[in-house]
Each structure stands twice: as structure tokens, then as C-alpha cells.
Short mmCIF file of C-alpha atoms in Angstrom, two decimals:
data_model
loop_
_atom_site.label_atom_id
_atom_site.label_comp_id
_atom_site.label_asym_id
_atom_site.label_seq_id
_atom_site.Cartn_x
_atom_site.Cartn_y
_atom_site.Cartn_z
CA MET A 1 -15.04 -25.35 -2.86
CA ARG A 2 -10.96 -25.35 -3.44
CA ASN A 3 -8.83 -26.88 -0.81
CA SER A 4 -6.31 -25.40 1.48
CA GLU A 5 -2.89 -24.67 -0.11
CA THR A 6 0.30 -23.65 1.40
CA LEU A 7 2.60 -21.04 -0.41
CA PRO A 8 6.24 -20.11 0.26
CA LEU A 9 7.14 -16.78 1.54
CA THR A 10 10.94 -16.03 1.15
CA ASN A 11 11.05 -12.73 -0.93
CA GLU A 12 9.04 -9.89 -2.42
CA SER A 13 7.79 -11.62 -5.44
CA ASP A 14 6.04 -14.54 -3.07
CA ILE A 15 4.49 -11.76 -1.21
CA ILE A 16 2.90 -10.51 -4.73
CA PHE A 17 1.73 -14.06 -5.49
CA ALA A 18 0.27 -14.72 -2.13
CA ARG A 19 -1.71 -11.32 -2.30
CA ARG A 20 -2.70 -12.55 -5.98
CA GLU A 21 -4.16 -15.93 -4.81
CA VAL A 22 -5.73 -14.47 -1.80
CA ARG A 23 -7.58 -12.03 -3.99
CA SER A 24 -8.87 -14.50 -6.51
CA ARG A 25 -9.80 -16.98 -3.79
CA GLY A 26 -11.60 -14.15 -1.89
CA SER A 27 -13.42 -13.02 -4.79
CA GLU A 28 -14.37 -16.87 -5.60
CA ILE A 29 -16.02 -17.44 -2.23
CA GLY A 30 -17.91 -14.01 -2.83
CA LEU A 31 -16.42 -11.62 -0.65
CA SER A 32 -17.05 -8.00 -1.53
CA LEU A 33 -14.50 -5.74 -3.33
CA VAL A 34 -14.06 -3.90 0.19
CA ASP A 35 -13.71 -7.08 2.18
CA VAL A 36 -11.16 -8.57 -0.54
CA THR A 37 -8.93 -5.31 -0.65
CA LYS A 38 -8.75 -5.41 3.23
CA LEU A 39 -8.06 -9.16 3.31
CA VAL A 40 -5.33 -8.63 0.48
CA THR A 41 -4.14 -5.69 2.51
CA ALA A 42 -3.65 -7.51 5.80
CA CYS A 43 -2.11 -10.35 3.87
CA SER A 44 0.68 -7.89 2.37
CA GLU A 45 1.27 -6.59 5.66
CA LEU A 46 1.58 -9.99 7.48
CA ALA A 47 3.52 -11.63 4.42
CA ARG A 48 6.20 -8.90 4.72
CA ASN A 49 6.63 -9.40 8.29
CA THR A 50 7.04 -13.08 7.54
CA VAL A 51 9.87 -12.32 5.10
CA VAL A 52 11.20 -9.30 6.61
CA TYR A 53 11.29 -10.00 10.32
CA GLY A 54 10.81 -13.80 10.23
CA GLY A 55 13.47 -14.66 7.77
CA GLY A 56 10.88 -16.22 5.46
CA GLY A 57 8.13 -18.87 6.41
CA THR A 58 5.03 -19.80 4.66
CA VAL A 59 1.06 -18.96 4.31
CA THR A 60 -1.60 -21.26 4.24
CA ILE A 61 -4.75 -20.27 2.94
CA GLU A 62 -7.81 -22.11 4.21
CA PRO A 63 -11.43 -22.02 2.88
CA LEU A 64 -14.04 -21.68 5.84
CA SER A 65 -17.67 -22.66 6.11
CA ASN A 66 -20.15 -22.25 8.82
CA GLY A 67 -23.61 -23.05 7.61
CA VAL A 68 -24.31 -20.65 4.59
CA ARG A 69 -21.64 -18.45 5.83
CA LYS A 70 -18.23 -18.76 3.99
CA GLY A 71 -14.91 -17.33 4.74
CA LEU A 72 -11.00 -17.36 4.28
CA ARG A 73 -8.63 -18.11 6.77
CA LEU A 74 -4.74 -16.99 6.51
CA ILE A 75 -2.01 -18.91 8.69
CA PHE A 76 1.43 -16.83 8.30
CA GLU A 77 4.21 -19.16 9.99
CA ASP A 78 7.94 -18.34 10.36
CA GLN A 79 10.61 -19.90 12.32
CA GLY A 80 12.40 -16.62 13.08
CA PRO A 81 13.36 -14.86 16.19
CA GLY A 82 10.09 -14.64 17.55
CA ILE A 83 8.58 -11.46 19.37
CA ALA A 84 9.37 -11.00 22.92
CA ASP A 85 6.51 -8.34 23.68
CA LEU A 86 3.40 -8.89 21.83
CA ASN A 87 1.77 -6.09 23.36
CA LEU A 88 4.19 -3.67 22.23
CA ALA A 89 4.28 -5.07 19.03
CA LEU A 90 0.45 -4.63 18.40
CA THR A 91 0.80 -1.05 19.40
CA ASP A 92 -0.02 1.12 16.48
CA GLY A 93 3.24 3.00 15.49
CA TYR A 94 5.82 0.69 17.32
CA THR A 95 8.10 -0.73 15.04
CA SER A 96 11.57 -2.73 15.62
CA GLY A 97 12.43 -2.19 11.87
CA SER A 98 11.71 0.72 9.29
CA GLY A 99 8.41 0.58 8.70
CA MET A 100 5.45 2.56 10.02
CA GLY A 101 4.63 -0.17 12.98
CA LEU A 102 0.90 -0.36 11.37
CA GLY A 103 1.49 -3.87 9.86
CA LEU A 104 0.15 -6.28 12.93
CA SER A 105 -2.12 -3.95 14.41
CA GLY A 106 -3.51 -2.72 11.07
CA ALA A 107 -4.14 -6.47 10.20
CA ARG A 108 -5.91 -7.03 13.02
CA ARG A 109 -8.22 -4.23 12.42
CA LEU A 110 -8.99 -5.17 8.86
CA CYS A 111 -9.85 -8.98 9.59
CA ASN A 112 -12.74 -10.42 11.69
CA GLU A 113 -10.53 -12.88 13.62
CA PHE A 114 -6.66 -12.11 14.66
CA GLU A 115 -4.35 -14.69 16.70
CA ILE A 116 -0.84 -14.33 17.29
CA VAL A 117 1.34 -16.83 18.81
CA SER A 118 4.75 -15.98 18.97
CA VAL A 119 8.10 -17.94 21.06
CA VAL A 120 11.36 -16.41 21.34
CA GLY A 121 13.86 -18.08 19.40
CA GLN A 122 11.18 -20.28 18.02
CA GLY A 123 9.09 -18.42 15.40
CA THR A 124 5.58 -16.78 14.94
CA LYS A 125 2.29 -17.84 13.93
CA VAL A 126 -0.27 -15.35 12.93
CA THR A 127 -3.94 -16.40 11.94
CA VAL A 128 -6.63 -14.22 10.57
CA ALA A 129 -10.09 -14.75 9.07
CA LYS A 130 -12.26 -12.87 6.95
CA TRP A 131 -16.19 -14.02 6.77
CA LYS A 132 -18.52 -12.98 4.07
CA MET B 1 15.66 -3.86 -13.16
CA GLU B 2 12.17 -2.91 -13.86
CA ARG B 3 11.26 0.68 -13.33
CA ILE B 4 8.13 2.75 -13.26
CA PRO B 5 8.16 5.11 -16.33
CA ILE B 6 8.14 9.12 -15.50
CA LEU B 7 6.82 11.23 -18.13
CA ARG B 8 7.69 14.99 -18.49
CA MET B 9 5.19 17.42 -19.75
CA GLY B 10 6.48 21.03 -19.20
CA ASP B 11 6.88 21.92 -15.69
CA TYR B 12 4.91 18.73 -14.33
CA LEU B 13 6.16 14.94 -14.19
CA LEU B 14 3.51 12.51 -14.66
CA VAL B 15 3.51 8.66 -13.29
CA THR B 16 0.95 5.99 -14.02
CA ILE B 17 1.43 2.98 -11.72
CA GLN B 18 0.20 0.28 -13.75
CA VAL B 19 1.58 -2.94 -11.94
CA ASP B 20 1.24 -4.64 -8.69
CA MET B 21 4.35 -2.81 -7.03
CA HIS B 22 6.78 -4.86 -4.83
CA ASP B 23 8.66 -3.21 -2.33
CA ARG B 24 11.92 -2.49 -4.27
CA LEU B 25 9.83 -1.22 -7.34
CA ALA B 26 8.33 1.52 -5.04
CA MET B 27 11.59 2.31 -3.50
CA ALA B 28 13.19 2.79 -7.08
CA LEU B 29 10.18 4.93 -7.86
CA GLN B 30 10.82 7.22 -4.99
CA ASP B 31 14.75 7.67 -5.77
CA ASP B 32 13.97 8.26 -9.61
CA LEU B 33 11.28 10.74 -8.97
CA THR B 34 13.37 12.80 -6.42
CA ALA B 35 16.43 12.56 -8.66
CA ARG B 36 14.23 13.82 -11.87
CA ILE B 37 12.48 16.63 -9.86
CA ALA B 38 15.96 17.97 -8.87
CA LYS B 39 17.25 17.50 -12.43
CA THR B 40 14.34 19.11 -14.15
CA GLY B 41 13.07 21.60 -11.54
CA ALA B 42 9.65 20.20 -12.16
CA GLN B 43 7.36 22.06 -9.95
CA GLY B 44 4.21 19.35 -9.97
CA VAL B 45 4.10 15.71 -9.69
CA LEU B 46 1.26 13.78 -10.69
CA ILE B 47 0.99 10.29 -9.65
CA ASP B 48 -2.15 8.23 -10.79
CA ILE B 49 -2.60 4.98 -8.43
CA SER B 50 -5.95 4.22 -10.37
CA SER B 51 -4.67 0.81 -11.40
CA LEU B 52 -3.45 -0.12 -7.71
CA GLU B 53 -5.65 -2.48 -6.24
CA ILE B 54 -4.01 -2.28 -2.59
CA VAL B 55 -1.97 0.32 -0.95
CA ASP B 56 -0.41 -1.18 2.31
CA SER B 57 1.73 0.41 4.67
CA PHE B 58 4.78 0.29 2.59
CA ILE B 59 3.43 1.86 -0.52
CA GLY B 60 1.62 4.29 2.00
CA ARG B 61 5.19 5.34 3.52
CA ILE B 62 6.38 5.38 -0.04
CA ILE B 63 3.77 7.95 -1.06
CA SER B 64 4.28 10.25 1.98
CA ASN B 65 7.79 10.15 1.45
CA ILE B 66 7.30 11.21 -2.15
CA SER B 67 5.19 13.81 -1.06
CA GLY B 68 7.27 15.31 1.53
CA MET B 69 10.56 14.98 -0.36
CA SER B 70 9.23 16.82 -3.29
CA ARG B 71 7.79 19.58 -1.15
CA ILE B 72 11.54 20.07 -0.06
CA LEU B 73 12.88 20.21 -3.26
CA ASP B 74 10.30 23.06 -4.15
CA ALA B 75 7.52 20.69 -6.16
CA HIS B 76 4.16 19.71 -5.15
CA THR B 77 2.87 15.93 -5.51
CA VAL B 78 -0.77 15.38 -6.13
CA ILE B 79 -2.18 11.43 -5.88
CA VAL B 80 -5.17 10.90 -8.23
CA GLY B 81 -7.49 7.95 -8.88
CA MET B 82 -7.22 5.85 -5.52
CA GLN B 83 -9.99 3.41 -5.80
CA PRO B 84 -12.92 3.75 -3.07
CA ALA B 85 -12.08 0.28 -1.61
CA VAL B 86 -8.39 1.18 -1.41
CA ALA B 87 -9.17 4.41 0.71
CA ILE B 88 -11.46 2.75 3.03
CA THR B 89 -8.83 0.16 3.72
CA LEU B 90 -6.20 2.47 4.18
CA VAL B 91 -8.07 4.32 6.80
CA GLU B 92 -8.99 1.14 8.85
CA LEU B 93 -5.14 0.10 8.50
CA GLY B 94 -4.27 3.61 10.24
CA LEU B 95 -2.91 5.40 7.45
CA THR B 96 -4.49 8.98 6.54
CA LEU B 97 -1.54 9.94 4.63
CA PRO B 98 -1.36 13.58 6.41
CA GLY B 99 0.03 16.11 4.20
CA VAL B 100 -0.42 14.28 1.06
CA LEU B 101 -2.60 15.96 -1.67
CA THR B 102 -5.13 13.86 -3.56
CA ALA B 103 -7.72 14.73 -6.35
CA LEU B 104 -10.20 12.17 -7.93
CA ASP B 105 -8.95 12.04 -11.18
CA VAL B 106 -6.10 13.16 -13.33
CA GLU B 107 -8.08 16.09 -14.82
CA LYS B 108 -8.78 17.53 -11.00
CA GLY B 109 -5.38 16.39 -10.06
CA MET B 110 -3.91 18.73 -12.95
CA ALA B 111 -6.09 21.58 -12.04
CA LEU B 112 -4.69 21.44 -8.45
CA LEU B 113 -1.33 21.39 -9.44
CA ARG B 114 -1.76 24.23 -11.73
CA ARG B 115 -3.33 26.57 -8.78
CA LEU B 116 -0.50 25.49 -6.67
CA VAL B 117 2.21 25.96 -9.30
CA ASP B 118 1.17 29.16 -11.14
CA VAL B 119 0.63 31.26 -8.34
CA PRO B 120 0.56 34.72 -9.73
CA GLU B 121 3.42 37.26 -8.60
CA GLU B 122 1.92 40.41 -6.90
CA GLY B 123 1.00 43.05 -9.33
CA ASP B 124 0.61 40.28 -12.25
CA ASP B 125 -2.64 40.96 -13.39
CA GLU B 126 -2.95 38.26 -16.05
CA ASP B 127 -4.18 35.26 -13.64
CA ASN B 128 -5.57 36.96 -10.83
CA ALA B 129 -8.93 36.66 -11.85
CA GLU B 130 -8.70 33.11 -11.01
CA PHE B 131 -7.74 33.97 -7.27
#
């Protein structure tokens, strides 16, 4: 099993690279095409948030193993402005920018595990996981 | 800058997205397509997304925008070839693309466009059999 890796997220090309990496690692551990597609889509949403709203940051890709079950965890971290009202940010259709407001709420629906920690003025950390 | 080519065939514009689109490329396609519709008076736009491995909320919004803008410019847009895994993911993400016309493949998409564009005028017997 490959080790964890941390990739930079500072511009649009980084988002595409992170998507490709998540796709190849998801396929490697045997996620179905639908699950890989869901995880890559969640990655795209969260990576864009990191770049656009967080002012850049990183994504860490971690392999998971629980007995015979395998999975992949993605951790998005930025040192941006943070999110003041998490409940509002997780509401479908709410956006502080020009998006559709589906990034966070959609990513939560597409993954098996979802956690968000955000401190105003310090940054945001979003962790998602997809299990086989 | 990199651009997605737009092909013209009679009254139609054809676009095949073959690359992993970053956001600026998708925005450029939206601008280029609306400009081409206005310039050529194209009545139908066919966008083949069979090579797209994901459609996230950003690309989804661009697809909705193109569809809405083309309608205002008196053209119809049909999206064809969406992969099943992409469709499943889109709906779970919360994007159902209301108002966007879709077809399974290029052939069905062109047939749909022809029906939408070639609506026979009243008293015109030539094409009426079809309707």
C-alpha cells in the first residue's frame, strides 16, 4: 500500500493534479467506478474551496485499512479566513462567493465520513473518507 | 490560452470536451460559445461530454449557464454522452441540471436538436408527417 502524500493546492492546475491522484489511488485500492467518481468529485469541490476561499493550502491523501476493508481519506487544510457559521456553510444553496453553494454539503453527501473544523482567522480543515 | 474547439455544421455548433477541464477553460468555453451563437445565428448546440470523468458543481453551473444563455440567443443546447457514474454523482451532489436538455449519445442528441430547430411552419406540409 502506498504511503500518505501531501499535495499543494494553490491554483487550478493543482486541483486537476489532486483529482488525478485521488482517481488513481482510489482505483488502486479497488473502489468501484461510481465510488471513485464520487470521491474525485468531492475532492474537486473541496480543493476549489481551499484555493478560492482558503487562499490556498494542501490536501493530504491517506490510505485506510480496517481489517479487509480499505479506504481513502482526504484532508484539506488552509490558513485562510475560516468559516464563521458552519451550519450556514453546510446548507444546500448557501454561498458566500459566486458558486452554487453545493461544495461542502455535496461533498458531505458523496463521502462516507465528513468532518469540518474551522477557526475564524486561522483556517479550515475538512476531512472526508470513502470506504470500499 | 488553451481553448476547446467549436465546430460549425450548418445551423449547428458542435463541441466535444476531450480534456480534464479546469475552471478557466470552462469559463472560456461559455464565452466562446455564446459569442459564436450570436455571430453565426446557430440554432442548435451539441456538447459531447462522454470523455468527462467528473462534473462538479462548477462545471455543472457552466453547463446550466450555456443552456440558459443559448436559449436567450434563440438556440437550443443538448448535452450528450454523460457517463452513468457521472450522472449518479451529480444527483447525489445535488445538481439535477433543471432546464438542460440531454440525450444519451450524439445521434440521439442531433435528432432532438433537429426536432427542436426544424419545427415546420403552419401550412408547411413537407415535414408535418413527423409531428
